[in-house]
């Protein structure tokens, strides 16, 4: 039995993007694990993905400054 639901969505540029979405039970386990870990892990300043208050825009700005 798969713990993921697979489907595709159209891309703006054409083609399709394949998505694997966790089932409800697995999603709940992942979320609870995230809540436990986020309180007990510190990240390097270069880490932006999935860090509260960070994101792709801040990541892009860091790369822009370095060139």
PDB file of N, CA, C and O in Angstrom:
ATOM      1  N   UNK A   1       0.846  -1.191   0.000  1.00  0.00           N
ATOM      2  CA  UNK A   1       0.000   0.000   0.000  1.00  0.00           C
ATOM      3  C   UNK A   1       0.885   1.246   0.000  1.00  0.00           C
ATOM      4  O   UNK A   1       1.813   1.364   0.777  1.00  0.00           O
ATOM      5  N   UNK A   2       0.591   2.164  -0.860  1.00  0.00           N
ATOM      6  CA  UNK A   2       1.369   3.398  -0.952  1.00  0.00           C
ATOM      7  C   UNK A   2       0.923   4.392   0.108  1.00  0.00           C
ATOM      8  O   UNK A   2      -0.258   4.522   0.406  1.00  0.00           O
ATOM      9  N   UNK A   3       1.883   5.080   0.682  1.00  0.00           N
ATOM     10  CA  UNK A   3       1.579   6.107   1.676  1.00  0.00           C
ATOM     11  C   UNK A   3       1.503   7.488   1.031  1.00  0.00           C
ATOM     12  O   UNK A   3       1.420   8.494   1.713  1.00  0.00           O
ATOM     13  N   UNK A   4       1.571   7.491  -0.310  1.00  0.00           N
ATOM     14  CA  UNK A   4       1.502   8.741  -1.053  1.00  0.00           C
ATOM     15  C   UNK A   4       0.467   8.645  -2.163  1.00  0.00           C
ATOM     16  O   UNK A   4       0.281   7.595  -2.769  1.00  0.00           O
ATOM     17  N   UNK A   5      -0.199   9.763  -2.420  1.00  0.00           N
ATOM     18  CA  UNK A   5      -1.129   9.864  -3.539  1.00  0.00           C
ATOM     19  C   UNK A   5      -0.371  10.593  -4.652  1.00  0.00           C
ATOM     20  O   UNK A   5       0.149  11.693  -4.432  1.00  0.00           O
ATOM     21  N   UNK A   6      -0.259   9.979  -5.813  1.00  0.00           N
ATOM     22  CA  UNK A   6       0.470  10.566  -6.934  1.00  0.00           C
ATOM     23  C   UNK A   6      -0.505  11.149  -7.948  1.00  0.00           C
ATOM     24  O   UNK A   6      -1.503  10.511  -8.297  1.00  0.00           O
ATOM     25  N   UNK A   7      -0.202  12.357  -8.399  1.00  0.00           N
ATOM     26  CA  UNK A   7      -1.012  13.004  -9.423  1.00  0.00           C
ATOM     27  C   UNK A   7      -0.149  14.046 -10.120  1.00  0.00           C
ATOM     28  O   UNK A   7       0.981  14.313  -9.706  1.00  0.00           O
ATOM     29  N   UNK A   8      -0.647  14.625 -11.191  1.00  0.00           N
ATOM     30  CA  UNK A   8       0.110  15.648 -11.909  1.00  0.00           C
ATOM     31  C   UNK A   8      -0.741  16.904 -12.061  1.00  0.00           C
ATOM     32  O   UNK A   8      -1.966  16.846 -12.067  1.00  0.00           O
ATOM     33  N   UNK A   9      -0.042  18.032 -12.154  1.00  0.00           N
ATOM     34  CA  UNK A   9      -0.698  19.313 -12.382  1.00  0.00           C
ATOM     35  C   UNK A   9       0.006  19.985 -13.565  1.00  0.00           C
ATOM     36  O   UNK A   9       1.194  19.750 -13.792  1.00  0.00           O
ATOM     37  N   UNK A  10      -0.714  20.810 -14.316  1.00  0.00           N
ATOM     38  CA  UNK A  10      -0.072  21.462 -15.465  1.00  0.00           C
ATOM     39  C   UNK A  10       0.888  22.568 -15.030  1.00  0.00           C
ATOM     40  O   UNK A  10       0.643  23.261 -14.050  1.00  0.00           O
ATOM     41  N   UNK A  11       2.005  22.689 -15.759  1.00  0.00           N
ATOM     42  CA  UNK A  11       2.962  23.769 -15.531  1.00  0.00           C
ATOM     43  C   UNK A  11       2.561  24.958 -16.394  1.00  0.00           C
ATOM     44  O   UNK A  11       1.962  24.797 -17.461  1.00  0.00           O
ATOM     45  N   UNK A  12       2.909  26.155 -15.962  1.00  0.00           N
ATOM     46  CA  UNK A  12       2.631  27.349 -16.767  1.00  0.00           C
ATOM     47  C   UNK A  12       3.386  27.297 -18.087  1.00  0.00           C
ATOM     48  O   UNK A  12       2.900  27.769 -19.104  1.00  0.00           O
ATOM     49  N   UNK A  13       4.584  26.720 -18.048  1.00  0.00           N
ATOM     50  CA  UNK A  13       5.423  26.671 -19.251  1.00  0.00           C
ATOM     51  C   UNK A  13       5.095  25.486 -20.154  1.00  0.00           C
ATOM     52  O   UNK A  13       5.784  25.242 -21.133  1.00  0.00           O
ATOM     53  N   UNK A  14       4.068  24.743 -19.805  1.00  0.00           N
ATOM     54  CA  UNK A  14       3.707  23.550 -20.557  1.00  0.00           C
ATOM     55  C   UNK A  14       4.210  22.306 -19.852  1.00  0.00           C
ATOM     56  O   UNK A  14       5.050  22.369 -18.966  1.00  0.00           O
ATOM     57  N   UNK A  15       3.698  21.189 -20.219  1.00  0.00           N
ATOM     58  CA  UNK A  15       4.094  19.954 -19.562  1.00  0.00           C
ATOM     59  C   UNK A  15       3.335  19.751 -18.260  1.00  0.00           C
ATOM     60  O   UNK A  15       2.388  20.481 -17.956  1.00  0.00           O
ATOM     61  N   UNK A  16       3.794  18.785 -17.502  1.00  0.00           N
ATOM     62  CA  UNK A  16       3.118  18.460 -16.250  1.00  0.00           C
ATOM     63  C   UNK A  16       4.136  18.333 -15.134  1.00  0.00           C
ATOM     64  O   UNK A  16       5.282  17.947 -15.358  1.00  0.00           O
ATOM     65  N   UNK A  17       3.709  18.657 -13.925  1.00  0.00           N
ATOM     66  CA  UNK A  17       4.530  18.488 -12.728  1.00  0.00           C
ATOM     67  C   UNK A  17       3.945  17.330 -11.927  1.00  0.00           C
ATOM     68  O   UNK A  17       2.760  17.325 -11.610  1.00  0.00           O
ATOM     69  N   UNK A  18       4.780  16.357 -11.632  1.00  0.00           N
ATOM     70  CA  UNK A  18       4.342  15.195 -10.858  1.00  0.00           C
ATOM     71  C   UNK A  18       4.389  15.533  -9.367  1.00  0.00           C
ATOM     72  O   UNK A  18       5.377  16.057  -8.874  1.00  0.00           O
ATOM     73  N   UNK A  19       3.307  15.238  -8.672  1.00  0.00           N
ATOM     74  CA  UNK A  19       3.178  15.518  -7.252  1.00  0.00           C
ATOM     75  C   UNK A  19       2.954  14.196  -6.505  1.00  0.00           C
ATOM     76  O   UNK A  19       2.168  13.362  -6.938  1.00  0.00           O
ATOM     77  N   UNK A  20       3.669  14.036  -5.387  1.00  0.00           N
ATOM     78  CA  UNK A  20       3.442  12.902  -4.485  1.00  0.00           C
ATOM     79  C   UNK A  20       3.045  13.489  -3.140  1.00  0.00           C
ATOM     80  O   UNK A  20       3.867  14.061  -2.429  1.00  0.00           O
ATOM     81  N   UNK A  21       1.781  13.366  -2.801  1.00  0.00           N
ATOM     82  CA  UNK A  21       1.234  13.933  -1.574  1.00  0.00           C
ATOM     83  C   UNK A  21       1.034  12.837  -0.536  1.00  0.00           C
ATOM     84  O   UNK A  21       0.446  11.795  -0.854  1.00  0.00           O
ATOM     85  N   UNK A  22       1.530  13.041   0.709  1.00  0.00           N
ATOM     86  CA  UNK A  22       1.353  11.996   1.717  1.00  0.00           C
ATOM     87  C   UNK A  22      -0.121  11.810   2.082  1.00  0.00           C
ATOM     88  O   UNK A  22      -0.906  12.756   2.037  1.00  0.00           O
ATOM     89  N   UNK A  23      -0.467  10.591   2.463  1.00  0.00           N
ATOM     90  CA  UNK A  23      -1.832  10.323   2.917  1.00  0.00           C
ATOM     91  C   UNK A  23      -2.071  11.068   4.231  1.00  0.00           C
ATOM     92  O   UNK A  23      -1.133  11.541   4.880  1.00  0.00           O
ATOM     93  N   UNK A  24      -3.315  11.162   4.626  1.00  0.00           N
ATOM     94  CA  UNK A  24      -3.682  11.943   5.812  1.00  0.00           C
ATOM     95  C   UNK A  24      -2.913  11.506   7.055  1.00  0.00           C
ATOM     96  O   UNK A  24      -2.380  12.331   7.802  1.00  0.00           O
ATOM     97  N   UNK A  25      -2.815  10.202   7.297  1.00  0.00           N
ATOM     98  CA  UNK A  25      -2.121   9.692   8.482  1.00  0.00           C
ATOM     99  C   UNK A  25      -0.633  10.041   8.473  1.00  0.00           C
ATOM    100  O   UNK A  25      -0.074  10.497   9.471  1.00  0.00           O
ATOM    101  N   UNK A  26       0.020   9.831   7.338  1.00  0.00           N
ATOM    102  CA  UNK A  26       1.438  10.142   7.224  1.00  0.00           C
ATOM    103  C   UNK A  26       1.670  11.644   7.347  1.00  0.00           C
ATOM    104  O   UNK A  26       2.623  12.083   7.990  1.00  0.00           O
ATOM    105  N   UNK A  27       0.801  12.438   6.746  1.00  0.00           N
ATOM    106  CA  UNK A  27       0.916  13.902   6.841  1.00  0.00           C
ATOM    107  C   UNK A  27       0.855  14.361   8.298  1.00  0.00           C
ATOM    108  O   UNK A  27       1.623  15.223   8.729  1.00  0.00           O
ATOM    109  N   UNK A  28      -0.031  13.764   9.086  1.00  0.00           N
ATOM    110  CA  UNK A  28      -0.159  14.104  10.496  1.00  0.00           C
ATOM    111  C   UNK A  28       1.118  13.744  11.267  1.00  0.00           C
ATOM    112  O   UNK A  28       1.615  14.532  12.065  1.00  0.00           O
ATOM    113  N   UNK A  29       1.668  12.556  11.003  1.00  0.00           N
ATOM    114  CA  UNK A  29       2.909  12.135  11.651  1.00  0.00           C
ATOM    115  C   UNK A  29       4.046  13.096  11.278  1.00  0.00           C
ATOM    116  O   UNK A  29       4.822  13.530  12.136  1.00  0.00           O
ATOM    117  N   UNK A  30       4.153  13.451   9.999  1.00  0.00           N
ATOM    118  CA  UNK A  30       5.205  14.367   9.548  1.00  0.00           C
ATOM    119  C   UNK A  30       5.056  15.728  10.214  1.00  0.00           C
ATOM    120  O   UNK A  30       6.050  16.341  10.621  1.00  0.00           O
ATOM    121  N   UNK A  31       3.843  16.197  10.340  1.00  0.00           N
ATOM    122  CA  UNK A  31       3.615  17.507  10.943  1.00  0.00           C
ATOM    123  C   UNK A  31       3.985  17.504  12.432  1.00  0.00           C
ATOM    124  O   UNK A  31       4.632  18.435  12.922  1.00  0.00           O
ATOM    125  N   UNK A  32       3.585  16.463  13.132  1.00  0.00           N
ATOM    126  CA  UNK A  32       3.923  16.385  14.559  1.00  0.00           C
ATOM    127  C   UNK A  32       5.429  16.268  14.768  1.00  0.00           C
ATOM    128  O   UNK A  32       5.982  16.856  15.701  1.00  0.00           O
ATOM    129  N   UNK A  33       6.084  15.539  13.904  1.00  0.00           N
ATOM    130  CA  UNK A  33       7.538  15.440  13.975  1.00  0.00           C
ATOM    131  C   UNK A  33       8.179  16.802  13.714  1.00  0.00           C
ATOM    132  O   UNK A  33       9.113  17.202  14.408  1.00  0.00           O
ATOM    133  N   UNK A  34       7.665  17.522  12.730  1.00  0.00           N
ATOM    134  CA  UNK A  34       8.133  18.880  12.449  1.00  0.00           C
ATOM    135  C   UNK A  34       7.999  19.778  13.680  1.00  0.00           C
ATOM    136  O   UNK A  34       8.934  20.506  14.031  1.00  0.00           O
ATOM    137  N   UNK A  35       6.856  19.717  14.364  1.00  0.00           N
ATOM    138  CA  UNK A  35       6.657  20.548  15.552  1.00  0.00           C
ATOM    139  C   UNK A  35       7.682  20.237  16.638  1.00  0.00           C
ATOM    140  O   UNK A  35       8.201  21.154  17.289  1.00  0.00           O
ATOM    141  N   UNK A  36       7.981  18.963  16.842  1.00  0.00           N
ATOM    142  CA  UNK A  36       8.985  18.577  17.834  1.00  0.00           C
ATOM    143  C   UNK A  36      10.385  19.036  17.434  1.00  0.00           C
ATOM    144  O   UNK A  36      11.138  19.566  18.248  1.00  0.00           O
ATOM    145  N   UNK A  37      10.723  18.838  16.174  1.00  0.00           N
ATOM    146  CA  UNK A  37      12.066  19.156  15.720  1.00  0.00           C
ATOM    147  C   UNK A  37      12.337  20.656  15.649  1.00  0.00           C
ATOM    148  O   UNK A  37      13.428  21.104  15.988  1.00  0.00           O
ATOM    149  N   UNK A  38      11.355  21.437  15.234  1.00  0.00           N
ATOM    150  CA  UNK A  38      11.603  22.867  15.045  1.00  0.00           C
ATOM    151  C   UNK A  38      11.935  23.571  16.357  1.00  0.00           C
ATOM    152  O   UNK A  38      12.611  24.589  16.361  1.00  0.00           O
ATOM    153  N   UNK A  39      11.496  23.015  17.467  1.00  0.00           N
ATOM    154  CA  UNK A  39      11.792  23.603  18.769  1.00  0.00           C
ATOM    155  C   UNK A  39      13.175  23.213  19.279  1.00  0.00           C
ATOM    156  O   UNK A  39      13.692  23.821  20.195  1.00  0.00           O
ATOM    157  N   UNK A  40      13.763  22.177  18.695  1.00  0.00           N
ATOM    158  CA  UNK A  40      15.003  21.626  19.221  1.00  0.00           C
ATOM    159  C   UNK A  40      16.183  21.659  18.252  1.00  0.00           C
ATOM    160  O   UNK A  40      17.234  21.116  18.562  1.00  0.00           O
ATOM    161  N   UNK A  41      15.999  22.262  17.094  1.00  0.00           N
ATOM    162  CA  UNK A  41      17.063  22.313  16.095  1.00  0.00           C
ATOM    163  C   UNK A  41      17.310  23.763  15.701  1.00  0.00           C
ATOM    164  O   UNK A  41      16.376  24.528  15.471  1.00  0.00           O
ATOM    165  N   UNK A  42      18.584  24.125  15.629  1.00  0.00           N
ATOM    166  CA  UNK A  42      18.930  25.441  15.099  1.00  0.00           C
ATOM    167  C   UNK A  42      19.583  25.216  13.736  1.00  0.00           C
ATOM    168  O   UNK A  42      20.287  24.229  13.520  1.00  0.00           O
ATOM    169  N   UNK A  43      19.336  26.138  12.834  1.00  0.00           N
ATOM    170  CA  UNK A  43      19.824  26.013  11.467  1.00  0.00           C
ATOM    171  C   UNK A  43      20.922  27.025  11.193  1.00  0.00           C
ATOM    172  O   UNK A  43      20.953  28.096  11.797  1.00  0.00           O
ATOM    173  N   UNK A  44      21.793  26.691  10.268  1.00  0.00           N
ATOM    174  CA  UNK A  44      22.806  27.634   9.818  1.00  0.00           C
ATOM    175  C   UNK A  44      22.108  28.807   9.149  1.00  0.00           C
ATOM    176  O   UNK A  44      20.989  28.674   8.639  1.00  0.00           O
ATOM    177  N   UNK A  45      22.765  29.955   9.125  1.00  0.00           N
ATOM    178  CA  UNK A  45      22.148  31.146   8.538  1.00  0.00           C
ATOM    179  C   UNK A  45      21.868  30.992   7.049  1.00  0.00           C
ATOM    180  O   UNK A  45      21.003  31.669   6.502  1.00  0.00           O
ATOM    181  N   UNK A  46      22.571  30.067   6.386  1.00  0.00           N
ATOM    182  CA  UNK A  46      22.358  29.880   4.947  1.00  0.00           C
ATOM    183  C   UNK A  46      21.116  29.050   4.637  1.00  0.00           C
ATOM    184  O   UNK A  46      20.670  29.006   3.495  1.00  0.00           O
ATOM    185  N   UNK A  47      20.532  28.408   5.636  1.00  0.00           N
ATOM    186  CA  UNK A  47      19.353  27.561   5.424  1.00  0.00           C
ATOM    187  C   UNK A  47      18.102  28.433   5.383  1.00  0.00           C
ATOM    188  O   UNK A  47      17.851  29.206   6.296  1.00  0.00           O
ATOM    189  N   UNK A  48      17.316  28.311   4.321  1.00  0.00           N
ATOM    190  CA  UNK A  48      16.108  29.130   4.160  1.00  0.00           C
ATOM    191  C   UNK A  48      14.842  28.291   4.006  1.00  0.00           C
ATOM    192  O   UNK A  48      13.778  28.686   4.435  1.00  0.00           O
ATOM    193  N   UNK A  49      14.937  27.118   3.388  1.00  0.00           N
ATOM    194  CA  UNK A  49      13.761  26.303   3.112  1.00  0.00           C
ATOM    195  C   UNK A  49      13.128  25.717   4.354  1.00  0.00           C
ATOM    196  O   UNK A  49      13.820  25.149   5.194  1.00  0.00           O
ATOM    197  N   UNK A  50      11.837  25.876   4.490  1.00  0.00           N
ATOM    198  CA  UNK A  50      11.034  25.314   5.572  1.00  0.00           C
ATOM    199  C   UNK A  50      11.418  25.856   6.946  1.00  0.00           C
ATOM    200  O   UNK A  50      11.087  25.250   7.957  1.00  0.00           O
ATOM    201  N   UNK A  51      12.102  26.996   6.984  1.00  0.00           N
ATOM    202  CA  UNK A  51      12.452  27.633   8.251  1.00  0.00           C
ATOM    203  C   UNK A  51      11.484  28.798   8.444  1.00  0.00           C
ATOM    204  O   UNK A  51      11.381  29.664   7.574  1.00  0.00           O
ATOM    205  N   UNK A  52      10.755  28.834   9.567  1.00  0.00           N
ATOM    206  CA  UNK A  52       9.805  29.928   9.788  1.00  0.00           C
ATOM    207  C   UNK A  52      10.484  31.297   9.661  1.00  0.00           C
ATOM    208  O   UNK A  52      11.569  31.522  10.190  1.00  0.00           O
ATOM    209  N   UNK A  53       9.855  32.191   8.904  1.00  0.00           N
ATOM    210  CA  UNK A  53      10.396  33.533   8.695  1.00  0.00           C
ATOM    211  C   UNK A  53      11.373  33.625   7.545  1.00  0.00           C
ATOM    212  O   UNK A  53      11.840  34.712   7.215  1.00  0.00           O
ATOM    213  N   UNK A  54      11.726  32.505   6.943  1.00  0.00           N
ATOM    214  CA  UNK A  54      12.639  32.485   5.806  1.00  0.00           C
ATOM    215  C   UNK A  54      11.859  32.076   4.566  1.00  0.00           C
ATOM    216  O   UNK A  54      10.681  31.802   4.633  1.00  0.00           O
ATOM    217  N   UNK A  55      12.531  32.033   3.424  1.00  0.00           N
ATOM    218  CA  UNK A  55      11.841  31.597   2.223  1.00  0.00           C
ATOM    219  C   UNK A  55      12.681  31.796   0.987  1.00  0.00           C
ATOM    220  O   UNK A  55      13.834  32.230   1.043  1.00  0.00           O
ATOM    221  N   UNK A  56      12.078  31.510  -0.152  1.00  0.00           N
ATOM    222  CA  UNK A  56      12.806  31.563  -1.413  1.00  0.00           C
ATOM    223  C   UNK A  56      13.239  32.975  -1.783  1.00  0.00           C
ATOM    224  O   UNK A  56      14.277  33.157  -2.410  1.00  0.00           O
ATOM    225  N   UNK A  57      12.476  33.981  -1.399  1.00  0.00           N
ATOM    226  CA  UNK A  57      12.846  35.364  -1.723  1.00  0.00           C
ATOM    227  C   UNK A  57      14.116  35.749  -0.965  1.00  0.00           C
ATOM    228  O   UNK A  57      15.063  36.304  -1.547  1.00  0.00           O
ATOM    229  N   UNK A  58      14.190  35.436   0.322  1.00  0.00           N
ATOM    230  CA  UNK A  58      15.404  35.728   1.098  1.00  0.00           C
ATOM    231  C   UNK A  58      16.590  34.950   0.551  1.00  0.00           C
ATOM    232  O   UNK A  58      17.704  35.453   0.488  1.00  0.00           O
ATOM    233  N   UNK A  59      16.346  33.718   0.145  1.00  0.00           N
ATOM    234  CA  UNK A  59      17.408  32.905  -0.430  1.00  0.00           C
ATOM    235  C   UNK A  59      17.935  33.551  -1.712  1.00  0.00           C
ATOM    236  O   UNK A  59      19.149  33.646  -1.919  1.00  0.00           O
ATOM    237  N   UNK A  60      17.047  34.002  -2.565  1.00  0.00           N
ATOM    238  CA  UNK A  60      17.452  34.649  -3.812  1.00  0.00           C
ATOM    239  C   UNK A  60      18.225  35.934  -3.537  1.00  0.00           C
ATOM    240  O   UNK A  60      19.209  36.234  -4.220  1.00  0.00           O
ATOM    241  N   UNK A  61      17.815  36.680  -2.532  1.00  0.00           N
ATOM    242  CA  UNK A  61      18.518  37.925  -2.187  1.00  0.00           C
ATOM    243  C   UNK A  61      19.945  37.637  -1.729  1.00  0.00           C
ATOM    244  O   UNK A  61      20.866  38.379  -2.071  1.00  0.00           O
ATOM    245  N   UNK A  62      20.135  36.558  -0.971  1.00  0.00           N
ATOM    246  CA  UNK A  62      21.484  36.185  -0.538  1.00  0.00           C
ATOM    247  C   UNK A  62      22.361  35.859  -1.741  1.00  0.00           C
ATOM    248  O   UNK A  62      23.510  36.256  -1.805  1.00  0.00           O
ATOM    249  N   UNK A  63      21.808  35.139  -2.710  1.00  0.00           N
ATOM    250  CA  UNK A  63      22.570  34.778  -3.912  1.00  0.00           C
ATOM    251  C   UNK A  63      22.867  36.017  -4.752  1.00  0.00           C
ATOM    252  O   UNK A  63      23.934  36.131  -5.341  1.00  0.00           O
ATOM    253  N   UNK A  64      21.940  36.920  -4.785  1.00  0.00           N
ATOM    254  CA  UNK A  64      22.139  38.151  -5.579  1.00  0.00           C
ATOM    255  C   UNK A  64      23.264  38.982  -5.001  1.00  0.00           C
ATOM    256  O   UNK A  64      24.063  39.577  -5.719  1.00  0.00           O
ATOM    257  N   UNK A  65      23.350  39.038  -3.679  1.00  0.00           N
ATOM    258  CA  UNK A  65      24.422  39.811  -3.009  1.00  0.00           C
ATOM    259  C   UNK A  65      25.800  39.235  -3.288  1.00  0.00           C
ATOM    260  O   UNK A  65      26.778  39.942  -3.299  1.00  0.00           O
ATOM    261  N   UNK A  66      25.870  37.917  -3.493  1.00  0.00           N
ATOM    262  CA  UNK A  66      27.167  37.265  -3.653  1.00  0.00           C
ATOM    263  C   UNK A  66      27.760  37.415  -5.048  1.00  0.00           C
ATOM    264  O   UNK A  66      28.924  37.114  -5.260  1.00  0.00           O
ATOM    265  N   UNK A  67      26.985  37.896  -6.011  1.00  0.00           N
ATOM    266  CA  UNK A  67      27.523  38.027  -7.377  1.00  0.00           C
ATOM    267  C   UNK A  67      28.013  39.424  -7.664  1.00  0.00           C
ATOM    268  O   UNK A  67      27.933  40.340  -6.957  1.00  0.00           O
TER     269      UNK A  67
END
